[in-house]
CSV table of C-alpha atoms and ligand atoms in Angstrom, one decimal:
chain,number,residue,atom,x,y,z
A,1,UNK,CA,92.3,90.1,75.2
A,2,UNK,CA,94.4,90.7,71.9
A,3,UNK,CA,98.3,91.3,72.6
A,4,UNK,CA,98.1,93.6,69.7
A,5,UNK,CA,95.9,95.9,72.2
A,6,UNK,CA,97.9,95.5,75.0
A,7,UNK,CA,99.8,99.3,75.1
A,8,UNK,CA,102.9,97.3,77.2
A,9,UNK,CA,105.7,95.5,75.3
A,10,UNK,CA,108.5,92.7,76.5
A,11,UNK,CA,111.7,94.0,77.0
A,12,UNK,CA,114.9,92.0,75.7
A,13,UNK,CA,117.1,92.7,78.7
A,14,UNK,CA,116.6,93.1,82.4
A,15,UNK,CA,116.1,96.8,83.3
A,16,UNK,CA,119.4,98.3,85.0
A,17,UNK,CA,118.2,100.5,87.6
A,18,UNK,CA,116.6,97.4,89.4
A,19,UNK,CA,118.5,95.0,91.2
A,20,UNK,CA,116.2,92.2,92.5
A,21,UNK,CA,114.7,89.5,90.1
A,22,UNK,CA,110.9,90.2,91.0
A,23,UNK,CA,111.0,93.2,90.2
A,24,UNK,CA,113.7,92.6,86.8
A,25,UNK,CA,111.2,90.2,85.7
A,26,UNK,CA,107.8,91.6,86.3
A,27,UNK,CA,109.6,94.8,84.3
A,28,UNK,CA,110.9,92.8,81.9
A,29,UNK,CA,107.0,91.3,81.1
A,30,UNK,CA,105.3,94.5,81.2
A,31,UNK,CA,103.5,93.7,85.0
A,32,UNK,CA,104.7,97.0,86.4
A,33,UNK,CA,106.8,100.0,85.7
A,34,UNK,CA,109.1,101.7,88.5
A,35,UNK,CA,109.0,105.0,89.3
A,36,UNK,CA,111.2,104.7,92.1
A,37,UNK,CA,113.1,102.9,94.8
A,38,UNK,CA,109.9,100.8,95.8
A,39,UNK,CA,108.0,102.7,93.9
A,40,UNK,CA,105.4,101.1,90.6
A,41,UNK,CA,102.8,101.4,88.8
A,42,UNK,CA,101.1,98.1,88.4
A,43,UNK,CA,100.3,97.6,84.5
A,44,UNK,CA,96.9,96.1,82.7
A,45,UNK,CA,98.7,92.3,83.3
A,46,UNK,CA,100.0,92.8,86.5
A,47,UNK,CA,97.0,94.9,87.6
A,48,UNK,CA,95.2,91.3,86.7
A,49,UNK,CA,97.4,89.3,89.0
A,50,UNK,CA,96.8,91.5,91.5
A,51,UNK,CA,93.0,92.0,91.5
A,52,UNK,CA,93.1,87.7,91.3
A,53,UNK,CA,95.5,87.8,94.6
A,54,UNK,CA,92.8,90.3,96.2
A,55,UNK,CA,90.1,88.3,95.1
A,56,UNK,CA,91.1,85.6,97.5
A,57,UNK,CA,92.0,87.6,100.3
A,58,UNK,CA,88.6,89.6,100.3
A,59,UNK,CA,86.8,85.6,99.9
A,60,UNK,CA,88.7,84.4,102.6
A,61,UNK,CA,88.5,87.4,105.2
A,62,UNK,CA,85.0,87.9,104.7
A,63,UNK,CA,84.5,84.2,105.7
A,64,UNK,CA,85.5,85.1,109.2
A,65,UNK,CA,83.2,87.6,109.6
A,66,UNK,CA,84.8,90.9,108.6
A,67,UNK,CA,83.7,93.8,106.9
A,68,UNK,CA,85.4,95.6,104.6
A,69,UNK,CA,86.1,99.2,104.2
A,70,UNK,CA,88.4,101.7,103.4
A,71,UNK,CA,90.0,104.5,105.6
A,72,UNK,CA,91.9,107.2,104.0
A,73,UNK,CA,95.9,107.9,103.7
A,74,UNK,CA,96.5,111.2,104.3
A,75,UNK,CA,96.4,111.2,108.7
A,76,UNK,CA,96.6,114.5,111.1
A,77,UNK,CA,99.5,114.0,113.2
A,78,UNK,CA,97.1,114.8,115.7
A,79,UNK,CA,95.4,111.1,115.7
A,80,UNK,CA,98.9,109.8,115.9
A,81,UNK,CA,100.2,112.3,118.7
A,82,UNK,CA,97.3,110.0,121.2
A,83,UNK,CA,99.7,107.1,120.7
A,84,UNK,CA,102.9,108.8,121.1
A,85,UNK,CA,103.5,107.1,117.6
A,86,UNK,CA,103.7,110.4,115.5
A,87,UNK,CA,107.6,110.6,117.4
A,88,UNK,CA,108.1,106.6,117.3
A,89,UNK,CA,106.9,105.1,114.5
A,90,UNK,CA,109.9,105.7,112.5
A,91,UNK,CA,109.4,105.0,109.0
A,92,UNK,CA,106.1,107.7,108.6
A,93,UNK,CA,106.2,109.7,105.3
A,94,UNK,CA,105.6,113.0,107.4
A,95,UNK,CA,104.4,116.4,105.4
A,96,UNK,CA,102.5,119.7,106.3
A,97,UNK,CA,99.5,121.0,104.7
A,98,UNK,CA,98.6,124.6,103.0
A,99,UNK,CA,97.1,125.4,106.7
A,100,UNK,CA,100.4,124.5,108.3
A,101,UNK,CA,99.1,121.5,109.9
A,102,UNK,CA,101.0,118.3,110.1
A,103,UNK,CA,100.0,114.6,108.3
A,104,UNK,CA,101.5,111.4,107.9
A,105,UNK,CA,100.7,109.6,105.3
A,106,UNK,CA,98.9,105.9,106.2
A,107,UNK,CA,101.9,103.5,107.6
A,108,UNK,CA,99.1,101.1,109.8
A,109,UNK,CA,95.2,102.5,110.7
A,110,UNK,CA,95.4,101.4,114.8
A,111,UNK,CA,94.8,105.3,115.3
A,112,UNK,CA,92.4,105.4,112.9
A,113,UNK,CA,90.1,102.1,113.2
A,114,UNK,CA,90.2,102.7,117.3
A,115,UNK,CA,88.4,105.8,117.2
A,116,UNK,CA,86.0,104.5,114.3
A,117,UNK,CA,84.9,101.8,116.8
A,118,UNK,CA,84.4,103.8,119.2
A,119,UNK,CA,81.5,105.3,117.3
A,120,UNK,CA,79.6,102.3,117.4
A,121,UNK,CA,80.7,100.0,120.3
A,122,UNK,CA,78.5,100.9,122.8
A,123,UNK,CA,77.5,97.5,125.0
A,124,UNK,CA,78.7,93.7,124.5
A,125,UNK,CA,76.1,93.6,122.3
A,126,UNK,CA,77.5,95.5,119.6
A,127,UNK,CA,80.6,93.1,119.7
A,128,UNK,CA,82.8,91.2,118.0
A,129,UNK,CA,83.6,93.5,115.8
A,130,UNK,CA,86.3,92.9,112.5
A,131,UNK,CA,87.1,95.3,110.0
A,132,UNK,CA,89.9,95.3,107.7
A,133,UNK,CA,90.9,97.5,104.0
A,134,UNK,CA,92.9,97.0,101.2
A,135,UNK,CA,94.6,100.1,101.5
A,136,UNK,CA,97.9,101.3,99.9
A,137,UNK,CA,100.2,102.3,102.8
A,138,UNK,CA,103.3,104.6,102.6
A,139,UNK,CA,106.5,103.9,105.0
A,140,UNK,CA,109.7,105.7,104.5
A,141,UNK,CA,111.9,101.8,104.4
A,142,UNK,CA,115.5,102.8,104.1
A,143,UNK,CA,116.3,99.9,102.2
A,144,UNK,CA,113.8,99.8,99.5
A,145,UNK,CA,115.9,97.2,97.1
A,146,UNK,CA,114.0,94.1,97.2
A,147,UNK,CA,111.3,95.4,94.4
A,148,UNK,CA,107.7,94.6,95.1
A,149,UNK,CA,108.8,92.9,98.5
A,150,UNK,CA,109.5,96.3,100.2
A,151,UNK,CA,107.7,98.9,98.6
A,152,UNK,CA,107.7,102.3,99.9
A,153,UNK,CA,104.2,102.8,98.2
A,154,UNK,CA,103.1,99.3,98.8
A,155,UNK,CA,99.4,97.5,99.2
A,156,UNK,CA,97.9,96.3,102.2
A,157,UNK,CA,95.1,93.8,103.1
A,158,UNK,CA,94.7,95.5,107.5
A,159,UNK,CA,92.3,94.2,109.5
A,160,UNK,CA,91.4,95.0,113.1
A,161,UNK,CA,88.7,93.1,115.7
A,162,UNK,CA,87.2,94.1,118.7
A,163,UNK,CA,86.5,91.5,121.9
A,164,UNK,CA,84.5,91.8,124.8
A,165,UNK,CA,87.6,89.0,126.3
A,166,UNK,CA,90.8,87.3,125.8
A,167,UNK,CA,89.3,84.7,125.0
A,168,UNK,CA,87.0,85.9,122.4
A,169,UNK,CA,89.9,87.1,120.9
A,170,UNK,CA,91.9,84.1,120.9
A,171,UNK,CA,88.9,82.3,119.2
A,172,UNK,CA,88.6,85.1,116.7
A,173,UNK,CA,92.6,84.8,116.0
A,174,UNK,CA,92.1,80.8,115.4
A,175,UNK,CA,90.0,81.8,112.6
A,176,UNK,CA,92.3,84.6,110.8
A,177,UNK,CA,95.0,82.0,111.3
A,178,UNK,CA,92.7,79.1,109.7
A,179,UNK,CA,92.0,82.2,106.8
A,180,UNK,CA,95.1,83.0,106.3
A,181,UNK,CA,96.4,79.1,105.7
A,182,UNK,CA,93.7,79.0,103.2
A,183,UNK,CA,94.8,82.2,101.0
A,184,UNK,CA,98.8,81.0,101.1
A,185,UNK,CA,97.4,77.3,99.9
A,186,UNK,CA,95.7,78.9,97.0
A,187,UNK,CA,98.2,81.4,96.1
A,188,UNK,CA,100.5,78.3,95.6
A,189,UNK,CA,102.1,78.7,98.9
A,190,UNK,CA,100.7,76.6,101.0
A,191,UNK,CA,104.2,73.9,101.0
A,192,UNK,CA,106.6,76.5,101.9
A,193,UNK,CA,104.9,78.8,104.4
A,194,UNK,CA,105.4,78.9,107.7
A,195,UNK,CA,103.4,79.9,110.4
A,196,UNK,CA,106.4,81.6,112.6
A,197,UNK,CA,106.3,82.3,116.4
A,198,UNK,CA,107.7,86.1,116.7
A,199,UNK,CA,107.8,88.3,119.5
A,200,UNK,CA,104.3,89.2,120.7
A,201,UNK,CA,104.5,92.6,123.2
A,202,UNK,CA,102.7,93.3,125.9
A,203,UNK,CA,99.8,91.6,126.0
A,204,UNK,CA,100.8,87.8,124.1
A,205,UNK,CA,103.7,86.0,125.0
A,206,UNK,CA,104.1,85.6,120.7
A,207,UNK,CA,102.6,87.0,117.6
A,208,UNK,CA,102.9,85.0,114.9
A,209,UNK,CA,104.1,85.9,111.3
A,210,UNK,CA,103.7,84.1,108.1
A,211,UNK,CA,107.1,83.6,106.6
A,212,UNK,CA,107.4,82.1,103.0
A,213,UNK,CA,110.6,80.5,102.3
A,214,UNK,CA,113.0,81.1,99.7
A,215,UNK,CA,116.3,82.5,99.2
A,216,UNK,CA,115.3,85.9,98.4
A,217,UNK,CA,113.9,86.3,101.6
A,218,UNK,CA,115.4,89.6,104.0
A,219,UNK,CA,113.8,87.5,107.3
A,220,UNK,CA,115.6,84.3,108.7
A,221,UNK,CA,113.4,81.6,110.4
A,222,UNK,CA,114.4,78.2,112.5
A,223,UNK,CA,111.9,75.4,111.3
A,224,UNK,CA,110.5,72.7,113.0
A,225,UNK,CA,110.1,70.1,110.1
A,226,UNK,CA,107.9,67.8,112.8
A,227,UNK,CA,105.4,70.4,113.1
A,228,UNK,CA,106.2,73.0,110.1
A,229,UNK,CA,105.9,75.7,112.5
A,230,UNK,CA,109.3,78.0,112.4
A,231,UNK,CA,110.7,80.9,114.9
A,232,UNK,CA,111.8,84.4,113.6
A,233,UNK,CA,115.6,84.7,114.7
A,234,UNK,CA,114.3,87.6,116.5
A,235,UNK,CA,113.3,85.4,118.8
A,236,UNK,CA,115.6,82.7,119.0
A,237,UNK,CA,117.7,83.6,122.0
A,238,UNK,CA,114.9,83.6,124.1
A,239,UNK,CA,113.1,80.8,122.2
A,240,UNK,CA,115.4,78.1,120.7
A,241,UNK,CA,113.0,75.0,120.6
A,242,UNK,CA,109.8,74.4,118.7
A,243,UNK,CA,107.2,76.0,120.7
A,244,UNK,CA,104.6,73.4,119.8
A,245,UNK,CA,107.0,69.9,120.3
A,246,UNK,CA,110.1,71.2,122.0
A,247,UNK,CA,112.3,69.9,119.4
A,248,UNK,CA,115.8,71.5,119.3
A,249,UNK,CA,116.8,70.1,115.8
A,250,UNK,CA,115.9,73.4,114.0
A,251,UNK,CA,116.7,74.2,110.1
A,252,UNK,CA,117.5,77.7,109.7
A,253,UNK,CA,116.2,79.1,105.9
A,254,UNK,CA,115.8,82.3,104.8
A,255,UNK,CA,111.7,83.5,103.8
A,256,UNK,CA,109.6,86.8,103.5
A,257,UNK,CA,107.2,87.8,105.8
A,258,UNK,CA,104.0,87.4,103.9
A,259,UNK,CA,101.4,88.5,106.8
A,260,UNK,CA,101.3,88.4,110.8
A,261,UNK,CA,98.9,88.4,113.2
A,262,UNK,CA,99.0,90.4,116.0
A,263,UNK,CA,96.8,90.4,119.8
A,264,UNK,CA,96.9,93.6,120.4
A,265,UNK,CA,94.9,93.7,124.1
A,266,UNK,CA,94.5,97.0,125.1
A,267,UNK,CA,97.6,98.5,123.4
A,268,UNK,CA,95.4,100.8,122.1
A,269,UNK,CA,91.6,100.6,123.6
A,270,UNK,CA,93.6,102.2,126.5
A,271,UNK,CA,94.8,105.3,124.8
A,272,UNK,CA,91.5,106.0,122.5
A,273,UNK,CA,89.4,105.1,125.9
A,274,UNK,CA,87.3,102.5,124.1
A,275,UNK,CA,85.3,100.4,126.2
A,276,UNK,CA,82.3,98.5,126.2
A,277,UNK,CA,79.2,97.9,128.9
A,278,UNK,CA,79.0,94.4,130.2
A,279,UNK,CA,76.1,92.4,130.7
A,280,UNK,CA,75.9,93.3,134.1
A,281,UNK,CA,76.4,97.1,133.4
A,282,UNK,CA,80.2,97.7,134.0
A,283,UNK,CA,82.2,99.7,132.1
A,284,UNK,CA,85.4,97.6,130.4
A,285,UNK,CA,88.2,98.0,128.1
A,286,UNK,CA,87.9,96.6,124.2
A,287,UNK,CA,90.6,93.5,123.4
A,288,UNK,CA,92.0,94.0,120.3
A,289,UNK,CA,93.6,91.8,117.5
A,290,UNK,CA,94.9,92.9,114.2
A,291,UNK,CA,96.2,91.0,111.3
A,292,UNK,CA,97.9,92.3,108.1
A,293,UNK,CA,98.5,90.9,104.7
A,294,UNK,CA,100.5,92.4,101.8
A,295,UNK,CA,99.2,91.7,98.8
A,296,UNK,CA,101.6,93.4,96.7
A,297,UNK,CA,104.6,91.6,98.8
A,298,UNK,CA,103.1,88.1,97.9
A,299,UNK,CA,103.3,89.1,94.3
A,300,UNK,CA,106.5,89.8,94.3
A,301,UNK,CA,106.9,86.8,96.8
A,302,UNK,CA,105.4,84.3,94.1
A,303,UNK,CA,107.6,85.6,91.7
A,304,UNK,CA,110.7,84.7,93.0
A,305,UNK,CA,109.6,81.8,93.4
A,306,UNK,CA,107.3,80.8,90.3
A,307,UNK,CA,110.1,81.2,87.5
A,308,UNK,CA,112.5,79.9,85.5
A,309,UNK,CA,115.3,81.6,83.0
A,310,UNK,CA,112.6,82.1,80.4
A,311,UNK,CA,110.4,83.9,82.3
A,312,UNK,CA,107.3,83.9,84.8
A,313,UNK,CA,105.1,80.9,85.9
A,314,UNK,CA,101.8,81.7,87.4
A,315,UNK,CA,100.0,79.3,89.5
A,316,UNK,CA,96.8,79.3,88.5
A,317,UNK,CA,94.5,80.6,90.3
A,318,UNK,CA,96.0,84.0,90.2
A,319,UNK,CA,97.4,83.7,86.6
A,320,UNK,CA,96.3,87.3,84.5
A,321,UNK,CA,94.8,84.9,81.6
A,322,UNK,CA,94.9,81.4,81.4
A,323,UNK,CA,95.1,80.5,77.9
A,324,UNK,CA,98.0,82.3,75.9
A,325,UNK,CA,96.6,81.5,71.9
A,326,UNK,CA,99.5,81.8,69.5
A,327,UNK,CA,98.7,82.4,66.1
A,328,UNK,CA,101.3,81.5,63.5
A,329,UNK,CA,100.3,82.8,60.5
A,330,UNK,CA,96.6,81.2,60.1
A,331,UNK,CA,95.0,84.4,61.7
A,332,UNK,CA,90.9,83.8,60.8
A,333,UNK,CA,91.0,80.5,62.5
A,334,UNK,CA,92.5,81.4,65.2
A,335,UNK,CA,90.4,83.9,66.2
A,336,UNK,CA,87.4,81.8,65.2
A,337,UNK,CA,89.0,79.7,68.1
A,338,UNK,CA,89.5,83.0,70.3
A,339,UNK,CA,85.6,83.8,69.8
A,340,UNK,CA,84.5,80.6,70.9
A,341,UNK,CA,87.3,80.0,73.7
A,342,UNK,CA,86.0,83.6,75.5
A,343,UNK,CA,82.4,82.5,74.9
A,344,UNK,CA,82.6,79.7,76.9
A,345,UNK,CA,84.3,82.2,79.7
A,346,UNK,CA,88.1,81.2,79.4
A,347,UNK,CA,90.5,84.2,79.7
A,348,UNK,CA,92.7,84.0,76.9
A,349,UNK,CA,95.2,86.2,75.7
A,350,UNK,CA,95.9,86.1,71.6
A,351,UNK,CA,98.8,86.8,70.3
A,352,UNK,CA,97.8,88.1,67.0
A,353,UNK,CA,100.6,90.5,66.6
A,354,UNK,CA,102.3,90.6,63.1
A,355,UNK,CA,106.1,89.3,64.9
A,356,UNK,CA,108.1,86.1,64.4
A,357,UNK,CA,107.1,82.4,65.6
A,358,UNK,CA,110.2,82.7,68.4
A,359,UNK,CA,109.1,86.2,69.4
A,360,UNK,CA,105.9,84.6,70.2
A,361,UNK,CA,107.4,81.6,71.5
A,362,UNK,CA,110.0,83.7,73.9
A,363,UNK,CA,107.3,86.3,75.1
A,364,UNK,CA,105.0,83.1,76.1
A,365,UNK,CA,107.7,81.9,78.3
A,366,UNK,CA,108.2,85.4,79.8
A,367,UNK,CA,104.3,86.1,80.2
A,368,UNK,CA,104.5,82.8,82.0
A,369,UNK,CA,100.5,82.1,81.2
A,370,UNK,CA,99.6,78.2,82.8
A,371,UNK,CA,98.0,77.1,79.4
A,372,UNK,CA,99.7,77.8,75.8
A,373,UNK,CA,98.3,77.1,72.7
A,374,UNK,CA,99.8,76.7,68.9
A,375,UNK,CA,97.8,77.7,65.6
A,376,UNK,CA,99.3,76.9,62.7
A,377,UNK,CA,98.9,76.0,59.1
A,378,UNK,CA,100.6,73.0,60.1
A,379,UNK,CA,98.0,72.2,63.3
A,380,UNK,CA,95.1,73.4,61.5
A,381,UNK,CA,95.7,70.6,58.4
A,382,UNK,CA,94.6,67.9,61.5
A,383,UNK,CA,91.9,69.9,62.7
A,384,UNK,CA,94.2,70.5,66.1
A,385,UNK,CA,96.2,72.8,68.1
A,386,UNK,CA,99.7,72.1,69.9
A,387,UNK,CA,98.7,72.5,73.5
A,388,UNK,CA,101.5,73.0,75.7
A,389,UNK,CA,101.8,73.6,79.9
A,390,UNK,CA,104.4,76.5,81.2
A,391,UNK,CA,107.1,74.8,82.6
A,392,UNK,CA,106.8,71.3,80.5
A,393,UNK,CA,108.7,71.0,77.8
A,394,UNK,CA,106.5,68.5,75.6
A,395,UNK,CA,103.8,70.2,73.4
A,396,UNK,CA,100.5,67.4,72.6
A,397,UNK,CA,98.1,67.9,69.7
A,398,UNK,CA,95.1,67.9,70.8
A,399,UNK,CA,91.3,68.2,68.5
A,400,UNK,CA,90.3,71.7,68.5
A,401,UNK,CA,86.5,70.5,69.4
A,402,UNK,CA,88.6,68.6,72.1
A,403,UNK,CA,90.0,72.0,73.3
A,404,UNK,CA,87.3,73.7,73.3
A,405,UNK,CA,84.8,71.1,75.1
A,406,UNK,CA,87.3,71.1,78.1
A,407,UNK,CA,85.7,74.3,78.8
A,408,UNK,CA,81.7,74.2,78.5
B,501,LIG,P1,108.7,94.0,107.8
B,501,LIG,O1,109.2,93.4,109.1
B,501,LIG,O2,109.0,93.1,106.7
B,501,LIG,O3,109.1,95.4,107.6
B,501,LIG,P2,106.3,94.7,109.2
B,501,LIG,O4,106.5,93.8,110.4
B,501,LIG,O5,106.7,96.1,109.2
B,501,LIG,O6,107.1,93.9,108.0
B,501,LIG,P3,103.5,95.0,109.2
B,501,LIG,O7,103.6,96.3,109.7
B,501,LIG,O8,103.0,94.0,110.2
B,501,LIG,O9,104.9,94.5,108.6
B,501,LIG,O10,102.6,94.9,107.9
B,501,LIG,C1,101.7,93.9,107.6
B,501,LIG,C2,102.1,93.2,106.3
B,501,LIG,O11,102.3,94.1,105.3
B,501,LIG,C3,103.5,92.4,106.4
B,501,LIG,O12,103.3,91.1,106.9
B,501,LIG,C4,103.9,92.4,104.9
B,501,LIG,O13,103.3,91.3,104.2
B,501,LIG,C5,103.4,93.7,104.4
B,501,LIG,N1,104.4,94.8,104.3
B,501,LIG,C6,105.0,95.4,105.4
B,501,LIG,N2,105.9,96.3,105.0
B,501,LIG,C7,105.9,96.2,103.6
B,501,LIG,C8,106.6,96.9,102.6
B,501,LIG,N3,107.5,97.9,102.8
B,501,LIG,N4,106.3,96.5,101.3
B,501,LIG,C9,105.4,95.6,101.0
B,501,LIG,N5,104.7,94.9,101.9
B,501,LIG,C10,104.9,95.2,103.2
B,502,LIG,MG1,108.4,97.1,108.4
């Protein structure tokens, strides 16, 4: 993509109406724009980031087995009255309709996935079941200052599965935890997450929450550097050694809840009467897990922690291009070099835009692209281009036919 195309523009200073550095930066860069107290629009680069985030969610959920679909937002209370949760879930965006009638809009889909089951769960046969969305939910948070991190419009990855046993759940869980280790290691992640031991309910003595740390976190965690397992402090009174070596020497840090993972039991098969017919012909009640992700949290988790004072620093996998092509004043080659470098299927944004070398310069460090690269009059008279990493401050010359064959 041309910069010169891109509608957004850098801003020089922080905006003032936003206080917490994921969202000051991703501002700043032109990734979103806020409407209101955790409330964006996500922008063509950070729309980019976040299909790429997405992206490895969906490849790693459906590898368990799941199915994707999407459920709607706007609820009738009465779906939520059969859980009692229209009164107790507290932070439901609540609003009545031209007939009067009451809706909340979507805070979690237990109501609505339990009764969607129930269409087609019939015998043991039809199970396991696992669906899941990527859904934007709506809760009313009161304290909405942490920018992408609490959103009151935010997205989630929710995903719900249906056992004929405990212990076809606890196999099913395994493999959502084995899932979800996969998508924090390649989001850049993987070192600093925690699989956390929180309070579990009813049914599980824990659930288990995965907690990224870093000091903009709003969640504190004890961890267990023998087995890099943590506990929420939620927790910790009735909890205060590793669950998995009993070790007592625990490092308190603060993180963000990045997903959890839930056994639901029959929490709510019991209220939506969803049960199954056995083998042997009796009637029993569906286990449930469930197991949410929020994709627009970890963007705003990976920011705080993939930046310097210049600017953003994507890992790459989720990076919205990964070449940024800087042209200094030798336009034609350089987009002779764009041409071929998009041929060969890199994503590359080109800064052709008619602005100073240290504009350029600056907004690369803001963009925070993995992969920069220099045309010049200056590179151009060796047949080169000054290739230089985010993050690194040495630039190398390197043969344009060099560059270029990296990629086919
Ligand atoms: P928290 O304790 O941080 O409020 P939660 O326990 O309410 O989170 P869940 O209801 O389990 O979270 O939601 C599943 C996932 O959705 C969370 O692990 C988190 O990644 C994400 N999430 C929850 N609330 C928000 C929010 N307000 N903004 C952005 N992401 C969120
Ligand atoms: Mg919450």
């Amino acid at each position: 993509m041309k910069q010169s195309f891109l509608f957004t523009k850098t801003l020089k200073d922080a905006p003032k109406d936003e206080t917490s550095l994921n969202a000051q930066t991703l501002i700043r860069a032109g990734f979103i724009d806020k409407v209101g107290a955790g409330i964006y629009t996500f922008l063509p680069l950070g729309l980019r980031v976040m299909d790429k985030i997405l992206k490895v969610i969906r490849e790693e959920v459906n590898s368990t087995g799941a199915q994707e679909v999407l459920m709607p937002a706007l609820l009738p209370r009465e779906v939520w009255e059969t859980t009692g949760r229209w009164e107790n879930f507290d932070a439901l965006f609540k609003l009545t309709g031209s007939d009067s009638r009451e809706y909340a809009l979507g805070a979690t889909h237990e109501e609505i996935v339990t009764p969607l089951a129930k269409k087609y769960i019939f015998s043991y046969r039809e199970l396991p079941l696992s669906i899941y969305q990527i859904q934007t939910k709506f809760r009313n948070e009161k304290r909405a200052k942490a920018g992408l991190i609490r959103g009151r419009e935010f997205l989630m990855k929710d995903q719900y599965s249906f056992h004929v046993s405990q212990e076809d759940l606890d196999e099913y869980y395994e493999k959502v935890k084995a899932a979800y280790y996969r998508i924090y290691e390649r989001l850049g992640l993987g070192e600093i997450t925690y699989l956390t031991y929180a309070s579990g309910g009813a049914f599980s003595k824990y659930s288990h929450e995965f907690q990224t740390v870093t000091a903009a976190g709003e969640d504190h965690i004890y961890v267990c550097d023998h087995c890099k397992v943590a506990i929420n402090r939620e927790i910790i009174d009735e909890q205060n050694a590793c669950p998995v070596c009993g070790n007592t020497e625990l490092r308190e840090d603060k993180a963000i809840e990045v997903g959890n993972i839930f056994k639901l039991g029959t929490r709510f098969s019991t209220p939506c009467n969803l049960k199954f017919t056995t083998a042997e012909g009796n009637s029993e009640e569906v286990v449930m897990g469930c197991y949410g992700i929020g994709p627009s949290r970890l963007l705003g988790t990976i920011v705080e922690i993939f930046h310097d004072e210049k600017g953003l620093k994507w890992p790459k996998e989720i990076a919205p291009f990964q070449v940024h092509l800087l042209s200094l004043k030798s336009d034609e080659e350089a987009e002779k070099l764009y041409n071929r470098l998009v041929d060969a299927g890199v994503e590359v944004l080109f800064d052709d835009r008619d602005v100073s070398a240290g504009e350029k310069f600056a907004d690369a460090d803001l963009l925070g692209i993995p992969e920069r690269i220099v045309v010049s009059a200056k590179t151009l008279a060796e047949d080169s281009v000054e290739l230089k990493l985010r993050g690194q401050e040495a630039a190398e010359k390197i043969k344009i036919e060099a560059y270029v064959q990296r990629f086919i």
